[in-house]
Amino acid sequence: MDSIVVTGGAPLAGQIAIAGAKNAALALMPATLLSDEPLTLTNAPRLSDIKTMTQLLQSLGAEVAVLQEGKVLALSSDALTSTRADYEIVRKMRASNLVLGPLLARTGQAVVSLPGGCAIGARPMDIHISALEALGAEIELKDGYLHAVAPGGLKGARVPLRFASVGATENTLMAATLAKGTTVIENAAREPEIVDLAVCLRKMGARIEGEGTATITIEGVDRLGGATHAVVTDRIELGTYMLAPVIAGGWVECLGGRIDLVLAFAEKLDAAGVAIEETDKGLKVSLKGDRPRAVDVVTEPFPGFPTDLQAQMMAMLATAEGTSVLEERIFENRFMHAPELMRMGAHIEVQGGHATVHGVDRLKGAPVMATDLRASVSLILAGLAAEGDTMVNRVYHLDRGYEHVEDKLGAVGARIERVKAQ
Ligand code: EPZ
């Protein structure tokens, strides 16, 4: 397993191009299952999760051509050969469960493995199940697999979600496009990735209103056509690289960055003393003083502060002036980066869903271990300003969600290199 070594102390200066959103692409790709015409996705991110989704769709009989070194994905599903998503693939990536809704809508059946827990939580699928049952699906759990059928097809219905689950909203939205009649999803997730999926489905002929609000209305149609769609900018990669100059010093211009994708996050950076300038190419970020100020953070569904930026924010707050309290309200176990930051000298107390961070002057480099995608990048960020070397192990987590992080940070002056496993 590769490692990444960061040598702290180098201020940054330069531009980082922000890629297409992983969490948009992982919902857009299964949309191909809804139609027998080609779906072309541009601005696709080059990540291992995209490769995993590609393998899953191919195992169902879809064709996925990876063009322009992965920036363009040409998908088509005119002849599906299977409706089963195996545990071997689903356990690697929970987003595999996003084939459930489209398969049910297109074929009337699906057998999808439960993803099982992961480092950040149990991650059940009860909201997905009750939503699809509201549309007329019959879903049974047998030997770790969801066996779903929709005899006579799905029927539009009112679908109240007990929690604004991103994945459940996406599965329901995709299924409803081909259901007979009208579906109203209440308490829908409002993330930009949901909006991006709705825009793409509309290009394919779906009739959708209200995406981005808590109520999405879908008029079912008989069939969907093809489309070409550019994947929306990745707001989590954006937020991650906005924090790099705040921690390391200097400045970074995030190319393609849009402030509307990160408003709640940007408000917290502003309160911490960070300058964010909207340029004609994106967002230019630097620290106003010589040290960020402590701020409190609560993670919430969009438009609140994103849980996927909580670990990165903690890395910044570890050396801020003062004490910050971070409350994680989305996942039950998403502070595993805290003990690793403590190995670097951070002063953090974790009690249940709260982490209290007492800023210290400087962290010290150390060998640390990544436990999930966002925890791993928070350790890289912490290493940018730490004294000495920080070696982040198990970087396969990193490669799931960040394109060539060592290249992007190295290009703006960070001392960072990937050490290939022996
Ligand atoms: C999406 O996961 C993202 N993944 C996650 O990003 C992100 O952290 C999460 O949304 C929240 O924003 C993708 O889009 C591929 P949820 P998802 O359903 O859809 C509970 C990353 O780092 N829940 O909104 O799985 C669940 O356990 C990843 O890129 C149920 O209880 O998230 C969690 O506590 C990590 N029952 C909360 O809701 C359900 O049926 C939010 O989950 C579904 C979810």
Coordinates of C-alpha atoms and ligand atoms in Angstrom, one line a residue:
M1 CA 0.0 0.0 0.0
D2 CA 1.4 3.4 -1.0
S3 CA 2.1 6.1 1.5
I4 CA 2.3 9.8 1.1
V5 CA 5.1 11.9 2.8
V6 CA 4.6 15.6 3.4
T7 CA 7.4 17.8 4.7
G8 CA 5.8 20.8 6.5
G9 CA 6.8 24.4 6.3
A10 CA 6.4 25.3 2.6
P11 CA 3.9 28.2 2.0
L12 CA 1.8 27.7 -1.2
A13 CA 1.4 29.8 -4.3
G14 CA -0.5 28.9 -7.4
Q15 CA -3.6 27.4 -9.0
I16 CA -5.3 24.1 -8.5
A17 CA -7.9 22.9 -11.0
I18 CA -11.0 21.4 -9.2
A19 CA -12.3 18.2 -10.8
G20 CA -15.9 17.1 -11.4
A21 CA -17.7 15.9 -8.3
K22 CA -17.2 12.3 -7.2
N23 CA -20.5 12.2 -5.5
A24 CA -22.3 13.6 -8.5
A25 CA -20.6 11.2 -10.9
L26 CA -21.5 8.2 -8.7
A27 CA -25.2 9.1 -9.0
L28 CA -25.1 10.2 -12.7
M29 CA -23.4 6.9 -13.9
P30 CA -26.2 4.6 -12.7
A31 CA -28.7 6.9 -14.5
T32 CA -27.6 5.1 -17.7
L33 CA -29.6 2.1 -16.5
L34 CA -32.8 4.1 -17.0
S35 CA -32.5 4.4 -20.8
D36 CA -31.5 2.3 -23.8
E37 CA -29.8 5.4 -25.4
P38 CA -26.3 6.7 -24.8
L39 CA -25.4 8.9 -21.9
T40 CA -22.1 10.8 -22.1
L41 CA -20.7 12.4 -19.0
T42 CA -17.9 15.1 -19.4
N43 CA -15.8 16.7 -16.7
A44 CA -15.7 13.3 -15.0
P45 CA -13.2 12.9 -12.1
R46 CA -10.4 10.3 -12.5
L47 CA -10.8 8.3 -9.3
S48 CA -10.8 4.7 -8.1
D49 CA -14.5 5.0 -7.1
I50 CA -15.4 5.8 -10.7
K51 CA -13.5 2.7 -11.8
T52 CA -15.5 0.7 -9.2
M53 CA -18.8 2.1 -10.5
T54 CA -17.7 1.3 -14.0
Q55 CA -17.0 -2.3 -13.1
L56 CA -20.4 -2.6 -11.4
L57 CA -22.3 -1.2 -14.4
Q58 CA -20.4 -3.4 -16.8
S59 CA -21.3 -6.4 -14.6
L60 CA -25.0 -5.5 -15.2
G61 CA -24.4 -5.5 -19.0
A62 CA -24.0 -1.8 -19.5
E63 CA -21.2 -0.5 -21.7
V64 CA -18.9 2.1 -20.3
A65 CA -16.2 3.6 -22.5
V66 CA -13.6 5.7 -20.6
L67 CA -12.4 8.4 -22.9
Q68 CA -9.9 11.3 -22.7
E69 CA -8.0 9.7 -19.8
G70 CA -11.2 9.3 -17.8
K71 CA -12.5 12.9 -18.2
V72 CA -15.3 11.6 -20.5
L73 CA -17.4 8.5 -19.8
A74 CA -19.6 7.1 -22.6
L75 CA -22.3 4.9 -21.1
S76 CA -25.0 2.8 -22.7
S77 CA -27.4 0.2 -21.3
D78 CA -29.5 -1.0 -24.3
A79 CA -29.1 -4.7 -23.3
L80 CA -28.8 -5.4 -19.6
T81 CA -27.7 -8.9 -18.7
S82 CA -28.0 -8.9 -15.0
T83 CA -29.8 -7.1 -12.2
R84 CA -27.5 -8.3 -9.4
A85 CA -25.0 -6.0 -7.6
D86 CA -22.6 -8.4 -5.8
Y87 CA -21.3 -8.0 -2.3
E88 CA -17.7 -8.1 -3.6
I89 CA -18.3 -4.7 -5.3
V90 CA -20.8 -3.1 -3.0
R91 CA -18.7 -3.7 0.1
K92 CA -15.9 -1.6 -1.5
M93 CA -18.2 1.3 -2.3
R94 CA -21.6 2.1 -0.7
A95 CA -22.6 4.2 -3.6
S96 CA -23.1 0.9 -5.5
N97 CA -26.5 0.9 -3.9
L98 CA -27.5 3.6 -6.4
V99 CA -28.2 1.0 -9.0
L100 CA -31.2 -0.2 -7.0
G101 CA -33.7 2.5 -8.0
P102 CA -32.8 2.6 -11.7
L103 CA -32.8 -1.2 -12.0
L104 CA -36.2 -1.4 -10.4
A105 CA -37.6 1.3 -12.7
R106 CA -36.1 -0.2 -15.9
T107 CA -36.5 -3.9 -15.3
G108 CA -38.9 -4.3 -12.4
Q109 CA -36.3 -6.2 -10.3
A110 CA -32.9 -5.9 -8.5
V111 CA -30.8 -7.9 -6.2
V112 CA -28.4 -5.6 -4.4
S113 CA -26.0 -6.5 -1.6
L114 CA -26.3 -4.5 1.6
P115 CA -23.1 -2.4 1.8
G116 CA -22.3 -3.4 5.3
G117 CA -20.8 -0.8 7.7
C118 CA -17.8 1.2 7.0
A119 CA -15.3 3.2 9.2
I120 CA -17.7 6.1 9.6
G121 CA -20.8 4.3 10.5
A122 CA -23.3 1.5 10.1
R123 CA -24.9 3.2 7.1
P124 CA -28.2 1.3 6.9
M125 CA -30.6 1.5 4.0
D126 CA -34.0 1.7 5.7
I127 CA -34.8 5.1 4.1
H128 CA -34.0 3.8 0.6
I129 CA -36.2 0.7 1.3
S130 CA -39.2 2.6 2.6
A131 CA -39.1 5.1 -0.2
L132 CA -39.0 2.5 -2.9
E133 CA -41.7 0.5 -1.2
A134 CA -43.9 3.7 -1.3
L135 CA -43.5 3.5 -5.1
G136 CA -44.8 0.0 -5.1
A137 CA -41.6 -2.1 -4.8
E138 CA -41.6 -5.2 -2.7
I139 CA -38.2 -5.5 -1.0
E140 CA -37.0 -8.5 1.1
L141 CA -33.7 -8.8 2.9
K142 CA -32.2 -12.3 2.3
D143 CA -28.6 -13.5 3.1
G144 CA -27.3 -9.9 3.1
Y145 CA -29.0 -9.0 -0.2
L146 CA -32.0 -6.8 -0.9
H147 CA -34.3 -8.7 -3.2
A148 CA -36.5 -6.1 -4.8
V149 CA -39.3 -6.5 -7.3
A150 CA -41.9 -4.2 -8.8
P151 CA -44.6 -6.4 -10.3
G152 CA -46.6 -4.3 -12.7
G153 CA -44.0 -1.5 -12.5
L154 CA -43.6 1.4 -10.0
K155 CA -46.4 3.8 -9.3
G156 CA -46.0 7.5 -8.4
A157 CA -46.6 8.3 -4.7
R158 CA -46.0 10.8 -1.9
V159 CA -42.6 9.8 -0.4
P160 CA -41.8 11.4 2.9
L161 CA -38.1 10.8 4.0
R162 CA -37.6 10.5 7.7
F163 CA -34.1 12.1 7.1
A164 CA -32.8 14.0 4.1
S165 CA -30.6 11.1 2.9
V166 CA -28.6 11.9 -0.2
G167 CA -28.5 8.4 -1.5
A168 CA -32.2 7.7 -0.7
T169 CA -33.2 10.9 -2.5
E170 CA -31.1 9.9 -5.5
N171 CA -32.5 6.3 -5.7
T172 CA -36.1 7.6 -5.3
L173 CA -35.6 10.4 -7.9
M174 CA -34.2 8.0 -10.5
A175 CA -36.9 5.4 -9.8
A176 CA -39.7 7.9 -10.0
T177 CA -38.8 9.1 -13.5
L178 CA -40.3 6.0 -15.0
A179 CA -43.0 5.3 -12.4
K180 CA -46.6 5.7 -13.5
G181 CA -48.0 9.0 -12.2
T182 CA -46.7 11.7 -9.9
T183 CA -44.2 11.3 -7.1
V184 CA -43.6 13.9 -4.5
I185 CA -40.4 13.4 -2.4
E186 CA -40.7 15.3 0.9
N187 CA -37.7 16.2 3.1
A188 CA -35.5 15.5 0.0
A189 CA -31.8 16.1 0.3
R190 CA -30.9 19.5 -1.3
E191 CA -27.1 18.8 -2.1
P192 CA -25.8 20.3 -5.4
E193 CA -25.2 16.7 -6.5
I194 CA -29.0 16.1 -6.4
V195 CA -29.5 19.2 -8.5
D196 CA -26.9 18.0 -11.0
L197 CA -28.6 14.5 -11.2
A198 CA -32.0 16.2 -11.8
V199 CA -30.6 18.4 -14.5
C200 CA -29.1 15.4 -16.3
L201 CA -32.3 13.3 -16.0
R202 CA -34.3 16.3 -17.4
K203 CA -32.0 16.3 -20.4
M204 CA -32.9 12.6 -20.8
G205 CA -36.6 13.5 -20.9
A206 CA -37.6 13.2 -17.2
R207 CA -40.1 15.7 -15.9
I208 CA -38.8 17.0 -12.5
E209 CA -39.4 20.1 -10.5
G210 CA -38.1 21.4 -7.2
E211 CA -34.6 19.8 -7.1
G212 CA -32.4 21.7 -4.6
T213 CA -35.5 22.3 -2.3
A214 CA -36.9 19.9 0.3
T215 CA -39.8 18.9 -2.1
I216 CA -39.1 17.3 -5.5
T217 CA -42.0 16.5 -7.8
I218 CA -41.6 14.0 -10.6
E219 CA -44.1 13.2 -13.4
G220 CA -43.3 9.7 -14.6
V221 CA -42.7 9.1 -18.3
D222 CA -42.8 5.9 -20.4
R223 CA -39.1 6.0 -21.4
L224 CA -36.0 8.2 -21.2
G225 CA -33.6 9.1 -24.0
G226 CA -29.9 9.8 -24.0
A227 CA -28.0 13.0 -23.0
T228 CA -24.6 14.6 -22.7
H229 CA -23.9 16.2 -19.3
A230 CA -21.0 17.9 -17.6
V231 CA -20.5 16.8 -14.0
V232 CA -20.8 19.6 -11.6
T233 CA -17.6 20.9 -9.8
D234 CA -16.6 18.9 -6.7
R235 CA -17.5 21.2 -3.7
I236 CA -15.7 18.8 -1.3
E237 CA -12.4 18.8 -3.2
L238 CA -12.9 22.6 -3.5
G239 CA -13.3 23.0 0.2
T240 CA -10.3 20.8 0.8
Y241 CA -7.9 22.8 -1.3
M242 CA -9.3 26.1 0.0
L243 CA -8.0 25.0 3.4
A244 CA -4.5 24.2 2.1
P245 CA -3.2 27.8 2.1
V246 CA -5.0 28.6 5.4
I247 CA -2.9 25.8 7.0
A248 CA 0.3 26.1 5.0
G249 CA 0.4 29.9 4.4
G250 CA 0.6 31.6 1.0
W251 CA -2.3 31.5 -1.4
V252 CA -4.1 29.1 -3.8
E253 CA -6.6 29.9 -6.6
C254 CA -9.1 27.0 -7.0
L255 CA -9.9 27.0 -10.7
G256 CA -13.6 26.3 -11.4
G257 CA -14.5 26.9 -7.7
R258 CA -17.9 28.4 -7.2
I259 CA -18.8 30.1 -3.9
D260 CA -22.5 29.0 -4.2
L261 CA -21.4 25.4 -3.7
V262 CA -19.6 26.1 -0.4
L263 CA -21.5 29.0 1.3
A264 CA -21.8 27.5 4.8
F265 CA -18.2 26.4 4.7
A266 CA -17.0 29.8 3.4
E267 CA -18.9 31.6 6.2
K268 CA -16.9 29.6 8.7
L269 CA -13.6 30.4 6.9
D270 CA -14.5 34.1 6.9
A271 CA -15.1 33.9 10.7
A272 CA -11.7 32.2 11.1
G273 CA -10.0 35.2 9.3
V274 CA -9.6 33.7 5.8
A275 CA -9.8 35.9 2.7
I276 CA -11.8 34.4 -0.2
E277 CA -11.7 36.3 -3.5
E278 CA -14.0 35.4 -6.3
T279 CA -11.9 35.7 -9.5
D280 CA -12.9 35.2 -13.1
K281 CA -11.3 31.7 -12.9
G282 CA -12.6 30.5 -9.5
L283 CA -11.8 31.2 -5.8
K284 CA -8.5 32.7 -4.5
V285 CA -7.9 31.9 -0.9
S286 CA -5.4 33.1 1.7
L287 CA -5.1 33.9 5.4
K288 CA -5.6 37.5 6.4
G289 CA -3.4 37.4 9.6
D290 CA -0.7 34.9 10.5
R291 CA -3.0 32.4 12.3
P292 CA -6.6 31.4 11.8
R293 CA -9.1 32.0 14.6
A294 CA -11.1 29.2 16.3
V295 CA -14.7 28.7 15.1
D296 CA -17.4 26.3 16.1
V297 CA -18.8 23.9 13.5
V298 CA -22.0 21.8 13.3
T299 CA -22.4 19.4 10.3
E300 CA -25.8 19.3 8.7
P301 CA -27.5 18.3 5.4
F302 CA -27.0 20.9 2.6
P303 CA -27.1 23.9 2.8
G304 CA -25.5 23.4 6.2
F305 CA -21.8 22.8 6.8
P306 CA -20.9 19.5 5.0
T307 CA -19.9 16.5 7.0
D308 CA -17.4 15.7 4.2
L309 CA -15.4 18.8 5.2
Q310 CA -15.4 18.2 8.9
A311 CA -12.2 16.3 9.1
Q312 CA -10.4 18.9 6.9
M313 CA -11.7 21.7 9.1
M314 CA -10.5 20.0 12.2
A315 CA -7.0 19.8 10.7
M316 CA -7.1 23.6 10.3
L317 CA -8.6 24.3 13.7
A318 CA -5.9 22.2 15.3
T319 CA -3.5 25.1 15.0
A320 CA -6.0 28.0 15.2
E321 CA -6.0 30.7 17.9
G322 CA -8.4 29.5 20.6
T323 CA -10.8 26.6 21.2
S324 CA -13.3 25.2 18.7
V325 CA -16.1 22.8 19.1
L326 CA -17.1 20.5 16.2
E327 CA -20.4 18.7 16.3
E328 CA -20.9 15.8 13.8
R329 CA -24.6 15.3 13.3
I330 CA -24.6 13.1 10.1
F331 CA -22.5 10.1 10.9
E332 CA -22.1 8.3 14.3
N333 CA -18.3 7.8 14.1
R334 CA -16.6 10.4 12.0
F335 CA -13.8 11.6 14.3
M336 CA -11.2 8.9 13.6
H337 CA -8.9 11.5 12.3
A338 CA -8.8 13.0 15.8
P339 CA -6.4 10.4 17.4
E340 CA -4.2 10.6 14.3
L341 CA -4.0 14.4 14.6
M342 CA -3.3 14.0 18.3
R343 CA -0.2 11.9 17.3
M344 CA 0.9 15.1 15.6
G345 CA 0.5 17.1 18.8
A346 CA -3.0 18.3 18.4
H347 CA -5.0 18.9 21.6
I348 CA -8.5 17.4 21.0
E349 CA -11.1 15.9 23.3
V350 CA -13.8 13.7 21.7
Q351 CA -17.0 13.0 23.6
G352 CA -19.6 11.2 21.4
G353 CA -20.6 13.5 18.6
H354 CA -18.6 16.4 19.8
A355 CA -14.9 17.2 19.4
T356 CA -13.3 20.1 21.3
V357 CA -10.1 21.4 19.6
H358 CA -7.7 23.5 21.6
G359 CA -5.4 25.2 19.0
V360 CA -1.7 24.6 19.5
D361 CA 1.1 26.7 17.9
R362 CA 2.4 24.0 15.6
L363 CA 1.9 20.3 14.9
K364 CA 4.8 17.9 14.6
G365 CA 5.1 15.5 11.7
A366 CA 4.5 11.8 12.5
P367 CA 3.6 8.5 10.8
V368 CA -0.3 8.5 10.7
M369 CA -2.9 6.2 9.3
A370 CA -5.9 7.1 7.1
T371 CA -9.2 5.5 8.0
D372 CA -11.6 7.0 5.5
L373 CA -11.5 9.2 2.5
R374 CA -11.8 12.6 4.2
A375 CA -9.8 11.6 7.3
S376 CA -6.9 10.8 5.0
V377 CA -6.8 14.1 3.3
S378 CA -7.2 16.0 6.6
L379 CA -3.9 14.3 7.7
I380 CA -2.2 15.5 4.5
L381 CA -3.4 19.1 5.2
A382 CA -2.2 18.9 8.7
G383 CA 1.2 17.8 7.4
L384 CA 1.6 20.9 5.2
A385 CA 2.5 23.0 8.2
A386 CA 3.7 20.4 10.7
E387 CA 7.4 20.4 11.8
G388 CA 9.2 17.7 9.9
D389 CA 7.8 14.8 7.9
T390 CA 4.3 13.3 8.1
M391 CA 3.8 9.9 6.5
V392 CA 0.2 9.1 5.7
N393 CA -0.3 5.4 5.2
R394 CA -3.2 3.5 3.5
V395 CA -3.6 6.2 0.9
Y396 CA -5.9 3.9 -1.2
H397 CA -8.6 5.7 0.8
L398 CA -7.3 9.0 -0.7
D399 CA -7.3 7.8 -4.3
R400 CA -11.0 7.0 -4.0
G401 CA -11.9 10.7 -3.8
Y402 CA -8.9 12.9 -4.8
E403 CA -7.2 13.0 -8.2
H404 CA -3.4 12.9 -7.8
V405 CA -3.4 14.9 -4.6
E406 CA 0.4 14.9 -4.5
D407 CA 0.6 16.4 -8.0
K408 CA -2.0 19.1 -7.3
L409 CA -0.4 20.2 -4.0
G410 CA 3.1 19.7 -5.3
A411 CA 2.4 22.0 -8.2
V412 CA 1.7 24.9 -5.8
G413 CA 4.8 24.4 -3.7
A414 CA 4.0 21.7 -1.1
R415 CA 6.8 19.3 -0.3
I416 CA 4.8 16.1 -0.9
E417 CA 5.6 12.8 -2.5
R418 CA 4.0 9.4 -3.0
V419 CA 6.1 6.5 -1.7
K420 CA 5.2 3.3 -3.7
A421 CA 4.6 0.2 -1.6
Q422 CA 7.7 -2.1 -1.7
Ligands
EPZ1 C1 -23.6 10.6 0.6 O1 -23.6 9.4 1.3 C2 -22.1 10.9 0.2 N1 -21.7 9.8 -0.7 C3 -21.2 10.9 1.5 O2 -19.9 11.2 1.0 C4 -21.7 12.0 2.4 O3 -21.0 12.0 3.5 C5 -23.2 11.8 2.7 O4 -24.0 11.7 1.5 C6 -23.8 12.9 3.5 O5 -23.7 14.1 2.9 C7 -22.1 9.8 -2.0 O6 -22.8 10.7 -2.4 C8 -21.6 8.7 -2.9 P1 -26.9 9.7 3.5 P2 -25.0 8.7 1.6 O7 -27.8 8.7 3.0 O8 -26.0 8.9 0.5 C9 -28.1 7.6 7.6 C10 -17.6 10.9 0.9 O9 -16.7 11.1 1.7 N2 -29.0 6.8 6.7 O10 -27.2 11.2 3.3 O11 -24.7 7.3 2.0 C11 -26.6 7.3 7.4 O12 -26.2 6.2 8.1 C12 -18.9 10.2 1.3 O13 -17.6 11.3 -0.3 C13 -29.8 5.9 7.4 O14 -29.9 5.8 8.6 O15 -25.4 9.5 2.9 C14 -25.9 8.6 7.8 O16 -25.8 8.6 9.2 C15 -18.8 9.8 2.7 N3 -30.6 5.1 6.6 C16 -26.9 9.7 7.4 O17 -28.2 9.0 7.2 C17 -30.6 5.2 5.2 O18 -31.4 4.5 4.5 C18 -26.6 10.4 6.0 O19 -26.6 9.4 5.1 C19 -29.7 6.1 4.6 C20 -28.9 6.9 5.4

